[in-house]
PDB file of C-alpha atoms in Angstrom:
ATOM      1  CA  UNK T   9       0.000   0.000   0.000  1.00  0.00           C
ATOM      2  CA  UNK T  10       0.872   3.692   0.075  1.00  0.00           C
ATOM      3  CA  UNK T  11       3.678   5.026   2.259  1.00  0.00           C
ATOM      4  CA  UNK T  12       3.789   8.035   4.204  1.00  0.00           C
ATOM      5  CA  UNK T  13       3.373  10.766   2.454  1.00  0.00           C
ATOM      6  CA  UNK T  14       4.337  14.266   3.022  1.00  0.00           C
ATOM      7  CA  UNK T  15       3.203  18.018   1.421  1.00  0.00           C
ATOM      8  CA  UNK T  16       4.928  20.001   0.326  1.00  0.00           C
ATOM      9  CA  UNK T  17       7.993  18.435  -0.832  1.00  0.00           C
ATOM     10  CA  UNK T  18      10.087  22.095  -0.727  1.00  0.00           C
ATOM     11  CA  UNK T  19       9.117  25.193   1.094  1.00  0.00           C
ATOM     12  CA  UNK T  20      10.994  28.610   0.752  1.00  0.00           C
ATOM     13  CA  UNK T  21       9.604  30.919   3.327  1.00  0.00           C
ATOM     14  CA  UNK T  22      10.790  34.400   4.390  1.00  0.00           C
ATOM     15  CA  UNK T  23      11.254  35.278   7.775  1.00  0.00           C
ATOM     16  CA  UNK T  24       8.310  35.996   9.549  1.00  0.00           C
ATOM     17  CA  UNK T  25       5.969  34.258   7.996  1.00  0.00           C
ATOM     18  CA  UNK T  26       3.742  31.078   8.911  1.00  0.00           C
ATOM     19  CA  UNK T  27       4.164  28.369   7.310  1.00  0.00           C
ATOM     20  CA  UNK T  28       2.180  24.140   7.302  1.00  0.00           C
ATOM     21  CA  UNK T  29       3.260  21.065   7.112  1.00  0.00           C
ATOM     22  CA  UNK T  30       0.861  18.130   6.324  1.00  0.00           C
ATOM     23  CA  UNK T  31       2.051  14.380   7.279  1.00  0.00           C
ATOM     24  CA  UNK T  32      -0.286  11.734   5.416  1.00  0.00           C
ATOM     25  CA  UNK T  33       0.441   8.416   7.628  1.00  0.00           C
ATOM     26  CA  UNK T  34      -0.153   4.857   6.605  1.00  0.00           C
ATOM     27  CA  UNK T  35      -3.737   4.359   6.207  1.00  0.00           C
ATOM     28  CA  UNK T  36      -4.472   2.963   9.955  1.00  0.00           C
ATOM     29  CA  UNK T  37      -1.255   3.495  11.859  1.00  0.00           C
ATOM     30  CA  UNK T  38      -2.049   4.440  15.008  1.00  0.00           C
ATOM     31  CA  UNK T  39       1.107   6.598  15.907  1.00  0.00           C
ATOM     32  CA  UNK T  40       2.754   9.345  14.386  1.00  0.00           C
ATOM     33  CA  UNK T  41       5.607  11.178  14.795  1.00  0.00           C
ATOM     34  CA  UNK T  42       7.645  14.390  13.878  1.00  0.00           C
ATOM     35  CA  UNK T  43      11.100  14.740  13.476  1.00  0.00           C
ATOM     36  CA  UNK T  44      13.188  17.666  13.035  1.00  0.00           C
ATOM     37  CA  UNK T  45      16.628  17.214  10.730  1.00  0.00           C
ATOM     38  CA  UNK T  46      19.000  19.677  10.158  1.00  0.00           C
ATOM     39  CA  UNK T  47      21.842  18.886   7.238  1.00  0.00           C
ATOM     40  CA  UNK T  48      24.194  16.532   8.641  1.00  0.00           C
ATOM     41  CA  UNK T  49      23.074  15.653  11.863  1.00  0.00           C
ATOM     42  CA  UNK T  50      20.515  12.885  12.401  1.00  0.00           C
ATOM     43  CA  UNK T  51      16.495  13.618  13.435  1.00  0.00           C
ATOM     44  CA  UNK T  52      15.298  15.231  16.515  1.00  0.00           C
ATOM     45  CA  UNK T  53      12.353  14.192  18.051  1.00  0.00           C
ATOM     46  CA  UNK T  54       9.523  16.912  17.780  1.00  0.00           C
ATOM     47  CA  UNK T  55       6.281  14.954  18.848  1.00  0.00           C
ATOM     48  CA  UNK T  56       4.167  12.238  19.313  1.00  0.00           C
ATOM     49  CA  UNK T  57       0.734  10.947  19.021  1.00  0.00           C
ATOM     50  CA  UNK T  58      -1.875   8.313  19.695  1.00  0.00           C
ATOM     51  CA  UNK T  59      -4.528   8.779  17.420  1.00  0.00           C
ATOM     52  CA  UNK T  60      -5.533  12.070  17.920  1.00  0.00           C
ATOM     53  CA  UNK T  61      -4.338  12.447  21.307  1.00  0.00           C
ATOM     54  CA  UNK T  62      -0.559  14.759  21.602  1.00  0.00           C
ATOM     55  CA  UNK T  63       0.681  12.686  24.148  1.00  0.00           C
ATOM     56  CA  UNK T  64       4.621  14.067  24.520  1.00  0.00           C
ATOM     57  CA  UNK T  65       5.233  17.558  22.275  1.00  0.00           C
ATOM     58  CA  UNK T  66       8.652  17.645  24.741  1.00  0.00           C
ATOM     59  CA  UNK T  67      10.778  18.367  21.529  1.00  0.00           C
ATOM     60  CA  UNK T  68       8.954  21.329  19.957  1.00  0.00           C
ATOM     61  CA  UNK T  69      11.659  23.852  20.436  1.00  0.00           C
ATOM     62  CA  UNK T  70       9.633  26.733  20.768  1.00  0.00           C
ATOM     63  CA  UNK T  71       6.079  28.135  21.671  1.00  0.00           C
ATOM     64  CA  UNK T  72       6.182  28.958  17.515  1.00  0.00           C
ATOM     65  CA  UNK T  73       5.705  25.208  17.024  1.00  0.00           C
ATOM     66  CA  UNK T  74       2.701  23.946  16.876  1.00  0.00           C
ATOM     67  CA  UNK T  75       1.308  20.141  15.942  1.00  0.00           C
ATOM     68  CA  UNK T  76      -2.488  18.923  15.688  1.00  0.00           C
ATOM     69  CA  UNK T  77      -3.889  15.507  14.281  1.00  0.00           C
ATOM     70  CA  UNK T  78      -7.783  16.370  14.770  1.00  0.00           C
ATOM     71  CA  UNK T  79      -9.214  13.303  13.455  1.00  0.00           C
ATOM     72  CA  UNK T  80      -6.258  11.116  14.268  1.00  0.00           C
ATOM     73  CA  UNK T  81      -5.436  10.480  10.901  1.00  0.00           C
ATOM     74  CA  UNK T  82      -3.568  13.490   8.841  1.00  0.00           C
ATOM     75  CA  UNK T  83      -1.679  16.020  11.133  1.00  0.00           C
ATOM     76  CA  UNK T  84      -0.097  19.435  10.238  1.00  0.00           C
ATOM     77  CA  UNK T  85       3.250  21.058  11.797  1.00  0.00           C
ATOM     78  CA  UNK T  86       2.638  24.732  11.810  1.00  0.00           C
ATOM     79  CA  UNK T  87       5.093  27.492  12.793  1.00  0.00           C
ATOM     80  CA  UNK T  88       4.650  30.426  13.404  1.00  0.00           C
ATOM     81  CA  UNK T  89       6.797  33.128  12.821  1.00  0.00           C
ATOM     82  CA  UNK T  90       9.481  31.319  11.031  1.00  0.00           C
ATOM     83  CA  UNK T  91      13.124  31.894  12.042  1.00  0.00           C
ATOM     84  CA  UNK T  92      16.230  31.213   9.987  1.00  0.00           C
ATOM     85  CA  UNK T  93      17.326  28.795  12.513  1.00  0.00           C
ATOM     86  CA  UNK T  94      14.204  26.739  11.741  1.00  0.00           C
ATOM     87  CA  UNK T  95      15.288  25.633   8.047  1.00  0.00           C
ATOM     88  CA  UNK T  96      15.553  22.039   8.320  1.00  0.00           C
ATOM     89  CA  UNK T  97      13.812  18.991   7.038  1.00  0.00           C
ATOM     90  CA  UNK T  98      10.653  18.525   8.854  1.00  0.00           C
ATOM     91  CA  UNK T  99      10.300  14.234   9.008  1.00  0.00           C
ATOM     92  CA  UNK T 100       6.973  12.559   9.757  1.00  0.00           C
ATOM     93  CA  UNK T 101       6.840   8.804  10.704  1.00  0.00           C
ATOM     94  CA  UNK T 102       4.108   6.570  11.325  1.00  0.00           C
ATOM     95  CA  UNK T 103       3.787   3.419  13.606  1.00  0.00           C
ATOM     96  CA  UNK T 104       1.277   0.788  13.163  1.00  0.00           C
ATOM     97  CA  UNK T 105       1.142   0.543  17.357  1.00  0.00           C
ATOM     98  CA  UNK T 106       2.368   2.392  20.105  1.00  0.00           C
ATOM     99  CA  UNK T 107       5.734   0.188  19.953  1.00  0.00           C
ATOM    100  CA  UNK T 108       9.221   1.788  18.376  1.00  0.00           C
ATOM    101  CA  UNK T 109      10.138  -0.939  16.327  1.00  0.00           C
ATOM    102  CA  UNK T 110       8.354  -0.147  13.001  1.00  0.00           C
ATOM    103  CA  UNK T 111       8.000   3.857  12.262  1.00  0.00           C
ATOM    104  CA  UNK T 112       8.026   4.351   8.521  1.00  0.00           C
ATOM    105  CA  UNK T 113       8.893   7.484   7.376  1.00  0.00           C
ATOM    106  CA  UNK T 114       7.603  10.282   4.861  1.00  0.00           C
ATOM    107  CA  UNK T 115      10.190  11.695   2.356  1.00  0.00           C
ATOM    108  CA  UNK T 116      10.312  14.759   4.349  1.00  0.00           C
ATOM    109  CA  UNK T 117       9.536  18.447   3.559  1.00  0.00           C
ATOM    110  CA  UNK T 118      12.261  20.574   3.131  1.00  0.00           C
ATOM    111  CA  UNK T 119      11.622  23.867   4.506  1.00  0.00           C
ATOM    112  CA  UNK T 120      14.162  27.267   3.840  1.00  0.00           C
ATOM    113  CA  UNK T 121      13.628  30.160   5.741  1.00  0.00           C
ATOM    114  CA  UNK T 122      15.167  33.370   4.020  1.00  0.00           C
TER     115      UNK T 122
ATOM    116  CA  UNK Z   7      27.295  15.074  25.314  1.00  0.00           C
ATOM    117  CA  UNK Z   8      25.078  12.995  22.600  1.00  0.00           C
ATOM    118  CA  UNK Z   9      22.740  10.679  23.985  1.00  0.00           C
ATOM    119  CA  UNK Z  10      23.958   8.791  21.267  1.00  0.00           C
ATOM    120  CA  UNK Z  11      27.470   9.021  19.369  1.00  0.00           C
ATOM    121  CA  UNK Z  12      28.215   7.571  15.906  1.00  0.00           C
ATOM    122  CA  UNK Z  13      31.172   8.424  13.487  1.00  0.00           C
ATOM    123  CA  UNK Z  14      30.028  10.750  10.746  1.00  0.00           C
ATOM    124  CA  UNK Z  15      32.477   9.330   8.414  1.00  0.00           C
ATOM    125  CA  UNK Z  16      32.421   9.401   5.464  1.00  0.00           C
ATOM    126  CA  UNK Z  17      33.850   5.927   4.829  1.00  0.00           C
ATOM    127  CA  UNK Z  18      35.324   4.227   1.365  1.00  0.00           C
ATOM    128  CA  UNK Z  19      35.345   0.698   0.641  1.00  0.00           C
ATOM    129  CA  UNK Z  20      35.829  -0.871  -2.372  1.00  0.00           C
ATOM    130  CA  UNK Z  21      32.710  -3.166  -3.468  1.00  0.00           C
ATOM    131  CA  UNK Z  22      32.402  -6.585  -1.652  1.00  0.00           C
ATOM    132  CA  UNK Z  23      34.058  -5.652   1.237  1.00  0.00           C
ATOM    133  CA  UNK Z  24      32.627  -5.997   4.532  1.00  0.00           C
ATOM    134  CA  UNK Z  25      31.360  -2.691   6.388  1.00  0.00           C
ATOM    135  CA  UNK Z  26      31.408  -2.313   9.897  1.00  0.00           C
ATOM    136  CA  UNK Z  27      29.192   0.623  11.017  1.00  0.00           C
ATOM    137  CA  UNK Z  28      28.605   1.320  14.659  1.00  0.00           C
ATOM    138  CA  UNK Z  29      27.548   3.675  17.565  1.00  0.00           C
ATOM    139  CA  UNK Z  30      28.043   4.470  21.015  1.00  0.00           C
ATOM    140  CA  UNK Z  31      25.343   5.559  23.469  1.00  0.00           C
ATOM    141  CA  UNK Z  32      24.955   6.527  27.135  1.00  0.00           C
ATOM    142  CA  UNK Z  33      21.447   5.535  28.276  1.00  0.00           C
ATOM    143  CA  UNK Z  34      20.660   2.498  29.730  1.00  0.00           C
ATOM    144  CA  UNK Z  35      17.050   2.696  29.075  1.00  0.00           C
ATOM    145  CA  UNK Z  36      17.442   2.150  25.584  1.00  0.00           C
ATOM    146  CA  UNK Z  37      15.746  -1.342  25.026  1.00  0.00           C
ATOM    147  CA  UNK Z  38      14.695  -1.066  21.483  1.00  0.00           C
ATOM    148  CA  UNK Z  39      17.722  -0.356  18.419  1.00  0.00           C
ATOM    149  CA  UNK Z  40      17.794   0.370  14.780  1.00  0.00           C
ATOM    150  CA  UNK Z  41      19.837   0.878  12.104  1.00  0.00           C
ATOM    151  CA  UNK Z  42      18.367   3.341   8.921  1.00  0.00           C
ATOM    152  CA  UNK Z  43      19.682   3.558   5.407  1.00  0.00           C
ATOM    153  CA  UNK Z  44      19.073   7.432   4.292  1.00  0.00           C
ATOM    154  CA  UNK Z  45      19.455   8.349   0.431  1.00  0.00           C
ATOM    155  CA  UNK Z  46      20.098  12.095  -0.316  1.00  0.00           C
ATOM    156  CA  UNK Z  47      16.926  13.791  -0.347  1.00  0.00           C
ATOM    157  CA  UNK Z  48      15.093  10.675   1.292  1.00  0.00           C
ATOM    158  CA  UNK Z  49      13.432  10.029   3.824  1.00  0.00           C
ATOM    159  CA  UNK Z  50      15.046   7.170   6.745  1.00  0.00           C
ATOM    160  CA  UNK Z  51      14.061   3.558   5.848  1.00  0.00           C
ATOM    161  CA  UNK Z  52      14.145   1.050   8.032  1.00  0.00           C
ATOM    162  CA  UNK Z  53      16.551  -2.149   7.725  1.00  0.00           C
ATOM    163  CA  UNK Z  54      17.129  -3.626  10.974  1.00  0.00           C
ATOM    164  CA  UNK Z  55      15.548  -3.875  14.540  1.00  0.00           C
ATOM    165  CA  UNK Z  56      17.061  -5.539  17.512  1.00  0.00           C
ATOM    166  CA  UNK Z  57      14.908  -5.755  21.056  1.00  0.00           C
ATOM    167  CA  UNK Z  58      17.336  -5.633  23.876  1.00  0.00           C
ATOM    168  CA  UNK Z  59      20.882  -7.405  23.404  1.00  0.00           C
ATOM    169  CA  UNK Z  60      21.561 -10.000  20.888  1.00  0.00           C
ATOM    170  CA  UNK Z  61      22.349 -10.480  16.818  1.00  0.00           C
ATOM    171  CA  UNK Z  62      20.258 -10.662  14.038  1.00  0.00           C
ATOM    172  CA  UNK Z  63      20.635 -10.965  10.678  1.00  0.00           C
ATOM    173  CA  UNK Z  64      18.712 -10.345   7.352  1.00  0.00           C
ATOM    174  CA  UNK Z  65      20.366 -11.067   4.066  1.00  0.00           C
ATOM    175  CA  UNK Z  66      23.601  -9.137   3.584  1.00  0.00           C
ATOM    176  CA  UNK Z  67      22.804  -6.992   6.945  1.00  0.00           C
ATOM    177  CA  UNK Z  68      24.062  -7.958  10.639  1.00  0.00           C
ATOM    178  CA  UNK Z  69      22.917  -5.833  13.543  1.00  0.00           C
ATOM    179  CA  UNK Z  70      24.540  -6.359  17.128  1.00  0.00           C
ATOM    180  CA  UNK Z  71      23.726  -4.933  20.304  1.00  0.00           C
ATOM    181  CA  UNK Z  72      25.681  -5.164  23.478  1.00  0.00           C
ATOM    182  CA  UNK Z  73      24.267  -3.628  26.188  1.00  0.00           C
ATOM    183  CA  UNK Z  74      26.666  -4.057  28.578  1.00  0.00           C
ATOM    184  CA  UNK Z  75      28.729  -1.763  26.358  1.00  0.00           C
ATOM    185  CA  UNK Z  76      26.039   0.061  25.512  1.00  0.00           C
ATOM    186  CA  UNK Z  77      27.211  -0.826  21.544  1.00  0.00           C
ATOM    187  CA  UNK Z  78      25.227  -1.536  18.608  1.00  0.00           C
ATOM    188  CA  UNK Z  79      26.768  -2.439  15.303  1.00  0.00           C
ATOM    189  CA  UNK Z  80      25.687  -3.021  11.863  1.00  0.00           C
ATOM    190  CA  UNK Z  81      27.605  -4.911   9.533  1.00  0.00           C
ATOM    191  CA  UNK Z  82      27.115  -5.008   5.756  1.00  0.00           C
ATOM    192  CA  UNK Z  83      28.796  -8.195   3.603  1.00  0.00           C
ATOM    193  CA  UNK Z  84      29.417  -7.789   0.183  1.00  0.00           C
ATOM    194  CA  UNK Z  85      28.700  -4.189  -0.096  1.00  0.00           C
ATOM    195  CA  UNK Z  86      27.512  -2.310  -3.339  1.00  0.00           C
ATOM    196  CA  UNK Z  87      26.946   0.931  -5.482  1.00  0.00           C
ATOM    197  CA  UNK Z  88      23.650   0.478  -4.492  1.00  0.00           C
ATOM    198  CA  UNK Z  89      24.284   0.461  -0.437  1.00  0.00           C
ATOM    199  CA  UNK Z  90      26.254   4.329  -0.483  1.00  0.00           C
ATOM    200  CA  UNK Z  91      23.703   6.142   1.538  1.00  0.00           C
ATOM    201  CA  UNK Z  92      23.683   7.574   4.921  1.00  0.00           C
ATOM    202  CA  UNK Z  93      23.555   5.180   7.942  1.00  0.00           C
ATOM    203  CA  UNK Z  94      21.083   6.113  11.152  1.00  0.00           C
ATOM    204  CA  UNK Z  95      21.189   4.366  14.149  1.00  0.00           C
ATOM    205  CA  UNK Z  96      18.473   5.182  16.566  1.00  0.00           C
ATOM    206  CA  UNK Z  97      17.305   3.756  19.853  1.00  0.00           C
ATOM    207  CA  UNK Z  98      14.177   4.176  22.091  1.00  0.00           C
ATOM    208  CA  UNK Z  99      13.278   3.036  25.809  1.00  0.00           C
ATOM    209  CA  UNK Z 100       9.983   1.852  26.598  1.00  0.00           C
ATOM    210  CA  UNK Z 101       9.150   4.674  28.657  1.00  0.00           C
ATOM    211  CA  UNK Z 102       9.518   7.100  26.454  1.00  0.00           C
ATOM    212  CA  UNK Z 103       6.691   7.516  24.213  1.00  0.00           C
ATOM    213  CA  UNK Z 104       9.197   5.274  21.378  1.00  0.00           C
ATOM    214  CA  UNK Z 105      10.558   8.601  20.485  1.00  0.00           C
ATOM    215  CA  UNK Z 106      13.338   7.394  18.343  1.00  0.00           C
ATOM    216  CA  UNK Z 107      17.083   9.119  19.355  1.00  0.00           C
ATOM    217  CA  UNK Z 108      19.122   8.833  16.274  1.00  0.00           C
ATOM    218  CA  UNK Z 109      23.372   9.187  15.819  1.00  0.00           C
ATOM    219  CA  UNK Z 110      24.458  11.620  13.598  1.00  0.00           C
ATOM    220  CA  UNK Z 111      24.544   9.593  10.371  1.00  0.00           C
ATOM    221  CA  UNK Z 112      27.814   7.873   9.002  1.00  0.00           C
ATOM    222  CA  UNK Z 113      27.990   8.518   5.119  1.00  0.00           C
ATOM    223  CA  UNK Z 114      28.979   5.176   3.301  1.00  0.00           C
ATOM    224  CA  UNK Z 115      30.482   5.250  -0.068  1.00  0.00           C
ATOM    225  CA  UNK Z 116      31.287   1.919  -2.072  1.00  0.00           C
ATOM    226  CA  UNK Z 117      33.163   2.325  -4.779  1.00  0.00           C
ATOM    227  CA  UNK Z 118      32.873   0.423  -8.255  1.00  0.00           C
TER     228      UNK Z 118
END
C-alpha cells in the first residue's frame, strides 16, 4: 500500500511568515511522529501521538511550534513566525502501534527560511 | 554530550568488502535499536531492529547490540553501489513515548 506521504515536498519561506506542514500516515497506523533534521546531523524528536491524542510535544523547540492531528489520521506542523534557525527537514513517521520498532517514514519536507 | 554518538564518516570501501558501522550511546534505558539507510533527499528507511541485546541478521545486513557496552553495530557483507547512503542508528526506551534518538549519520560510499 501507500507510504507516508508528506506536502509540500520544498518550502521557501521568508522570515516571519507562517508556514504548514501536512504528514499523510499509513492508512491505519495508530502513531505518528515528527522529526526535526538539520543537514548533517541525524532527526530530533519533535512529537508524538496516539490517534488524535498529543501525548509528549517535549521536543517542539519553541512556543512557535505547533502540531495537531484532529481526526487522528492526517496532522499538520505549523510554525509560526518562522526563524532562519528553523530551516531544516521537517520528518513525519508513522507506527502501526504504540511500539518503536516499526515507524516508517515520509520523504520529508524541506523547509528554507530566508 | 550525545545521547547517542556515531562516526560521521564518510567511509570508502571498495565493493564486496565488509562494512562495519557502529555507535556508542549513554542511556541504559534504551531497550529497542535500529539501524536506517538514508538516500540524499530521502526520507530514513528502516533495515534492521534488535529488542534488547543480541544479533540478528537479514540477508547481507548484521545488527549487534551489546548492552553491557552500551554498543550496537551493523555490519554489511558484500557491499555495493547500491548500499552508499547515509547510515542512522536510533534507539528508544519503553518509557519514552518510542521517540526514536538517532546518531548523527555515518555517510557510506562503495566504490565500483
Amino acid at each position: 500500500g501507500a507510504g507516508v506521504s508528506q506536502s509540500p515536498r520544498y518550502k521557501v519561506a521568508k522570515r516571519g511568515q507562517d508556514v504548514a506542514l501536512r504528514c499523510d500516515p499509513i492508512s491505519g497506523h495508530v502513531s505518528l511522529f515528527w522529526y526535526q533534521q538539520a543537514l548533517g546531523q541525524g532527526p530530533e524528536f519533535l512529537t508524538y501521538f496516539q490517534n488524535e491524542a498529543q501525548l509528549d510535544k517535549s521536543g517542539l523547540p519553541s512556543d512557535r511550534f505547533f502540531a495537531e492531528r484532529p481526526e487522528g489520521s492526517v496532522s499538520t506542523l505549523k510554525i509560526q513566525r518562522t526563524q532562519q534557525e528553523d530551516s531544516a527537514v521537517y520528518l513525519c513517521a508513522s507506527s502501526e502501534r504504540t511500539g518503536a520498532e516499526t515507524q516508517y517514514f515520509g520523504p520529508g519536507t524541506r523547509l528554507l527560511v530566508l | 554530550q550525545k545521547e547517542v554518538e556515531q562516526d560521521p564518516g564518510p567511509l570508502s570501501v571498495p565493493e564486496g568488502a565488509i562494512v562495519s558501522l557502529n555507535c556508542t550511546y549513554s542511556n541504559s534505558a534504551f531497550q529497542y535499536f535500529m539501524w536506517y539507510r538514508q538516500y540524499s533527499r530521502k526520507g530514513p528507511e528502516l533495515l534492521m531492529y534488535t529488542y534488547s541485546s543480541g544479533n540478528k541478521e537479514d540477508g547481507r545486513f548484521t545488527a549487534q547490540v551489546d548492552k553491557s557496552s552500551k554498543y550496537i553495530s551493523l555490519f554489511i557483507r558484500d557491499s555495493q553501489p547500491s548500499d552508499s547512503a547515509t547510515y542512522l542508528c536510533a534507539m528508544s526506551a519503553r518509557d519514552s513515548s518510542y521517540k526514536l534518538i538517532f546518531g548523527s549519520g555515518t555517510r557510506l560510499l562503495v566504490r565500483p
